[in-house]
Tab-separated table of C-alpha atoms in Angstrom:
chain	number	residue	atom	x	y	z
A	1	MET	CA	-17.328	21.477	35.462
A	2	ASP	CA	-16.621	18.464	33.385
A	3	ASP	CA	-16.903	19.511	29.847
A	4	ARG	CA	-16.023	15.936	28.345
A	5	LYS	CA	-18.575	14.526	26.043
A	6	PRO	CA	-20.222	11.174	27.064
A	7	VAL	CA	-18.903	8.280	25.680
A	8	LEU	CA	-21.509	6.715	23.083
A	9	PRO	CA	-22.015	2.788	22.920
A	10	TYR	CA	-20.797	1.872	19.594
A	11	TRP	CA	-24.155	1.322	18.065
A	12	GLN	CA	-24.776	5.013	18.512
A	13	VAL	CA	-21.546	6.217	16.738
A	14	ASN	CA	-21.537	7.764	13.163
A	15	VAL	CA	-25.524	8.178	13.189
A	16	SER	CA	-27.526	11.247	13.718
A	17	VAL	CA	-29.143	11.933	17.068
A	18	ALA	CA	-32.679	10.907	15.680
A	19	GLN	CA	-31.252	7.455	14.371
A	20	ARG	CA	-29.769	6.548	17.834
A	21	THR	CA	-31.562	3.723	19.655
A	22	PRO	CA	-31.365	2.982	23.396
A	23	GLU	CA	-30.669	-0.953	22.590
A	24	CYS	CA	-28.192	-2.251	20.197
A	25	PRO	CA	-29.834	-3.094	16.744
A	26	GLU	CA	-29.814	-6.685	15.956
A	27	TYR	CA	-27.509	-6.783	13.070
A	28	LEU	CA	-24.732	-5.074	15.378
A	29	GLN	CA	-24.991	-7.356	18.115
A	30	ASN	CA	-22.381	-10.035	19.028
A	31	GLN	CA	-19.709	-8.355	17.055
A	32	SER	CA	-15.914	-8.922	17.682
A	33	ALA	CA	-13.808	-6.801	19.679
A	34	LYS	CA	-12.125	-5.702	16.582
A	35	ASN	CA	-15.351	-4.664	14.894
A	36	ILE	CA	-16.625	-2.849	18.288
A	37	SER	CA	-13.441	-1.027	18.270
A	38	ILE	CA	-13.886	0.149	14.680
A	39	LEU	CA	-17.659	1.018	15.324
A	40	SER	CA	-16.922	3.069	18.357
A	41	THR	CA	-14.728	5.328	16.029
A	42	PRO	CA	-16.201	8.579	14.582
A	43	ASP	CA	-15.444	8.566	10.857
A	44	SER	CA	-13.803	12.125	11.279
A	45	SER	CA	-11.214	10.403	13.665
A	46	TYR	CA	-10.541	7.245	11.247
A	47	HIS	CA	-7.216	7.132	9.399
A	48	ILE	CA	-7.861	6.814	5.730
A	49	ALA	CA	-4.726	4.532	4.439
A	50	THR	CA	-2.651	6.142	1.664
A	51	TRP	CA	-1.402	4.506	-1.336
A	52	PRO	CA	2.254	4.171	0.207
A	53	GLU	CA	0.522	2.863	3.442
A	54	THR	CA	-1.453	0.093	1.472
A	55	GLN	CA	1.631	-0.830	-0.554
A	56	ARG	CA	3.501	-1.457	2.754
A	57	TYR	CA	0.404	-3.618	4.138
A	58	VAL	CA	0.743	-5.883	1.272
A	59	ALA	CA	4.494	-6.026	1.026
A	60	ASP	CA	4.660	-6.789	4.781
A	61	ASN	CA	1.779	-9.312	4.716
A	62	ARG	CA	-0.024	-7.287	7.304
A	63	LEU	CA	-3.385	-7.702	5.579
A	64	ASP	CA	-5.213	-7.287	9.081
A	65	LEU	CA	-4.293	-3.747	8.997
A	66	PHE	CA	-6.857	-3.185	6.189
A	67	GLN	CA	-10.168	-2.070	7.691
A	68	ARG	CA	-13.423	-0.641	6.506
A	69	ILE	CA	-14.358	2.882	7.404
A	70	PRO	CA	-16.520	2.719	10.699
A	71	SER	CA	-19.890	4.086	8.865
A	72	GLN	CA	-19.126	1.666	5.949
A	73	LEU	CA	-18.669	-1.392	8.421
A	74	ARG	CA	-22.117	-0.770	9.721
A	75	LEU	CA	-23.625	-0.602	6.416
A	76	TYR	CA	-21.766	-3.848	5.661
A	77	LEU	CA	-22.918	-5.625	8.841
A	78	ALA	CA	-26.465	-4.420	7.960
A	79	PHE	CA	-26.255	-5.796	4.431
A	80	ILE	CA	-25.150	-9.233	5.526
A	81	TRP	CA	-27.890	-9.330	8.195
A	82	LYS	CA	-30.497	-8.389	5.769
A	83	LEU	CA	-29.326	-11.014	3.477
A	84	GLU	CA	-29.471	-13.797	6.308
A	85	GLN	CA	-32.990	-12.534	7.247
A	86	GLU	CA	-33.873	-13.109	3.464
A	87	HIS	CA	-32.670	-16.756	4.064
A	88	ARG	CA	-29.970	-16.422	1.655
A	89	SER	CA	-26.321	-17.108	2.007
A	90	VAL	CA	-23.625	-14.406	0.980
A	91	MET	CA	-22.028	-16.985	-1.190
A	92	GLN	CA	-25.794	-17.690	-2.888
A	93	PHE	CA	-26.111	-13.911	-3.515
A	94	ILE	CA	-22.550	-13.332	-4.804
A	95	LEU	CA	-22.926	-16.304	-7.192
A	96	GLU	CA	-26.423	-15.352	-8.741
A	97	LYS	CA	-26.584	-11.460	-8.552
A	98	ARG	CA	-22.876	-10.432	-8.649
A	99	LEU	CA	-21.255	-13.221	-10.800
A	100	GLY	CA	-24.221	-14.858	-12.813
A	101	TRP	CA	-22.823	-18.365	-12.097
A	102	SER	CA	-24.726	-21.281	-11.218
A	103	GLU	CA	-23.837	-24.056	-9.074
A	104	PRO	CA	-21.814	-26.303	-9.400
A	105	VAL	CA	-18.969	-24.079	-10.047
A	106	GLU	CA	-16.850	-25.633	-12.700
A	107	SER	CA	-13.843	-24.165	-14.438
A	108	GLU	CA	-12.656	-25.170	-18.060
A	109	GLY	CA	-8.958	-25.649	-18.819
A	110	MET	CA	-6.105	-24.437	-16.817
A	111	PRO	CA	-6.442	-21.579	-14.434
A	112	PHE	CA	-6.746	-18.145	-16.157
A	113	GLU	CA	-6.685	-20.008	-19.607
A	114	ASN	CA	-10.449	-19.270	-20.443
A	115	ASP	CA	-12.035	-15.842	-19.832
A	116	SER	CA	-15.422	-17.462	-18.615
A	117	ASN	CA	-13.273	-18.845	-15.597
A	118	TRP	CA	-12.910	-15.623	-13.854
A	119	LYS	CA	-14.698	-12.100	-13.703
A	120	ILE	CA	-13.494	-8.816	-12.343
A	121	LEU	CA	-15.655	-6.732	-10.060
A	122	TRP	CA	-15.568	-3.712	-7.778
A	123	ASN	CA	-15.043	-4.483	-4.310
A	124	ASP	CA	-18.662	-3.964	-2.921
A	125	TRP	CA	-17.217	-3.066	0.474
A	126	PRO	CA	-13.789	-1.698	0.095
A	127	TYR	CA	-11.569	-0.706	3.193
A	128	GLY	CA	-10.662	2.653	4.240
A	129	ILE	CA	-8.366	3.572	1.687
A	130	ASP	CA	-7.376	6.845	-0.721
A	131	ASP	CA	-10.346	7.447	-2.933
A	132	ARG	CA	-8.060	7.523	-5.840
A	133	ILE	CA	-7.524	3.835	-5.192
A	134	ALA	CA	-9.553	1.454	-7.284
A	135	HIS	CA	-10.260	-1.579	-5.215
A	136	LEU	CA	-11.224	-4.743	-7.357
A	137	VAL	CA	-11.637	-8.271	-6.846
A	138	VAL	CA	-10.984	-11.000	-9.146
A	139	TRP	CA	-13.363	-14.039	-8.872
A	140	THR	CA	-12.433	-17.338	-10.232
A	141	LYS	CA	-14.368	-20.543	-10.823
A	142	PHE	CA	-10.985	-22.432	-9.817
A	143	GLU	CA	-9.053	-22.878	-6.724
A	144	LEU	CA	-6.213	-20.450	-5.835
A	145	GLU	CA	-3.702	-23.037	-4.450
A	146	ASP	CA	-3.163	-22.433	-0.573
A	147	ASP	CA	-0.471	-23.913	1.773
A	148	PRO	CA	-2.262	-25.144	4.869
A	149	ALA	CA	0.610	-25.019	6.997
A	150	THR	CA	1.272	-21.277	6.283
A	151	ASP	CA	-2.524	-20.013	5.478
A	152	ASP	CA	-1.215	-18.522	2.443
A	153	LEU	CA	-0.617	-19.152	-1.135
A	154	THR	CA	1.839	-21.626	-2.471
A	155	GLU	CA	4.649	-20.548	-4.767
A	156	LYS	CA	2.628	-21.916	-7.885
A	157	GLY	CA	-0.533	-20.338	-6.700
A	158	ARG	CA	1.424	-16.942	-6.243
A	159	ARG	CA	3.066	-17.115	-9.482
A	160	GLU	CA	-0.099	-17.988	-11.612
A	161	ILE	CA	-1.914	-14.916	-9.934
A	162	ASP	CA	1.155	-12.654	-10.547
A	163	GLU	CA	1.357	-13.596	-14.192
A	164	PHE	CA	-2.442	-12.749	-14.555
A	165	VAL	CA	-1.820	-9.511	-12.794
A	166	GLU	CA	1.005	-8.487	-14.957
A	167	LYS	CA	-0.747	-9.264	-18.238
A	168	THR	CA	-4.264	-7.696	-17.265
A	169	PHE	CA	-3.154	-4.828	-15.041
A	170	ARG	CA	0.492	-3.866	-14.877
A	171	ARG	CA	0.702	-3.507	-18.525
A	172	ARG	CA	-2.168	-1.121	-18.711
A	173	VAL	CA	-1.639	1.205	-15.578
A	174	GLY	CA	1.979	0.513	-14.690
A	175	SER	CA	3.483	-1.761	-12.055
A	176	GLU	CA	3.941	1.104	-9.522
A	177	ASN	CA	0.192	1.640	-9.606
A	178	VAL	CA	-0.617	-2.099	-8.861
A	179	ILE	CA	-0.886	-4.102	-5.959
A	180	TRP	CA	-2.464	-7.606	-5.299
A	181	PHE	CA	-3.261	-9.797	-2.244
A	182	LYS	CA	-5.140	-12.900	-1.326
A	183	ASN	CA	-6.593	-12.551	2.180
A	184	TRP	CA	-5.573	-15.130	4.445
A	185	ARG	CA	-8.386	-17.903	5.144
A	186	SER	CA	-8.724	-16.468	8.684
A	187	LEU	CA	-9.561	-12.998	7.357
A	188	LYS	CA	-11.893	-13.811	4.533
A	189	SER	CA	-15.499	-12.583	4.505
A	190	VAL	CA	-16.455	-14.852	1.761
A	191	HIS	CA	-14.883	-18.449	2.095
A	192	ALA	CA	-17.055	-20.362	-0.633
A	193	VAL	CA	-16.126	-18.377	-3.787
A	194	GLU	CA	-12.523	-18.213	-4.589
A	195	HIS	CA	-11.129	-14.665	-5.119
A	196	PHE	CA	-8.355	-12.228	-4.733
A	197	HIS	CA	-7.955	-8.493	-4.346
A	198	VAL	CA	-6.245	-5.926	-6.695
A	199	MET	CA	-5.914	-2.302	-5.909
A	200	LEU	CA	-4.897	0.227	-8.831
A	201	TYR	CA	-3.718	3.821	-7.861
A	202	ASP	CA	-5.519	6.645	-9.876
A	203	PRO	CA	-6.324	4.450	-12.938
A	204	ASP	CA	-8.401	5.787	-15.870
A	205	PRO	CA	-11.860	5.247	-15.188
A	206	GLU	CA	-12.517	3.897	-18.521
A	207	PHE	CA	-10.059	1.246	-18.236
A	208	VAL	CA	-11.846	0.232	-14.805
A	209	LYS	CA	-15.066	0.308	-16.603
A	210	GLU	CA	-13.769	-1.806	-19.398
A	211	ILE	CA	-12.241	-4.441	-17.149
A	212	THR	CA	-15.225	-4.666	-14.904
A	213	ASN	CA	-17.854	-4.503	-17.698
A	214	GLY	CA	-19.408	-1.295	-16.187
A	215	ASP	CA	-19.980	-2.671	-12.810
A	216	THR	CA	-21.008	-0.541	-9.773
A	217	PRO	CA	-20.286	-1.617	-6.121
A	218	LEU	CA	-23.134	-2.419	-4.089
A	219	GLY	CA	-21.900	-0.130	-1.395
A	220	LEU	CA	-22.963	2.899	-3.295
A	221	GLN	CA	-26.338	1.483	-3.699
A	222	PHE	CA	-27.310	-0.104	-0.231
A	223	LYS	CA	-28.660	2.770	2.205
A	224	GLY	CA	-28.927	0.771	5.437
A	225	ILE	CA	-32.007	-0.664	7.322
């Protein structure tokens, strides 16, 4: 007798039996091999990255190792699909609803010189990391200087961000509790609005509330389609 459980198609994983559909929902069709692999993984089998692991990913520039929890990836893909059905772009949604900025997006003065040139919010769809890690995104009205040859920041761009992170985060929570990174262009989920990521280990919730102006991540509000 074969007691092995049947292998479910990726769109039936991490949902109740009642929610399983014989055909793949439209918002989960035509996914990359990487996404299908993640979606096929039960949440219970997914490895949550620890703080030392997240530090190592950034130190080694292995940003591709950051992945969302399978059920969160499913919600994220549903959210993006819903936006597209409403004939809205991700960029427009972020500009209007999350940042409150209007086009054309123009900065004033030098990078990080004026508070109106940047905004710190929760990452709406964070990676599968320890719950004690606050995953924030710093959105900027100015470009962060990339080197097209390496798909990475230039030394000047890296120095400008690091000085901002030092002043804004490390002095408040300690350098050992802060990492930052800017996704390679090939890994960005939002290309049109400049941003970089900051992760804080076990920060004071009041500090996070202060720097995000009381923001709440959309991922906690969206319940799916």
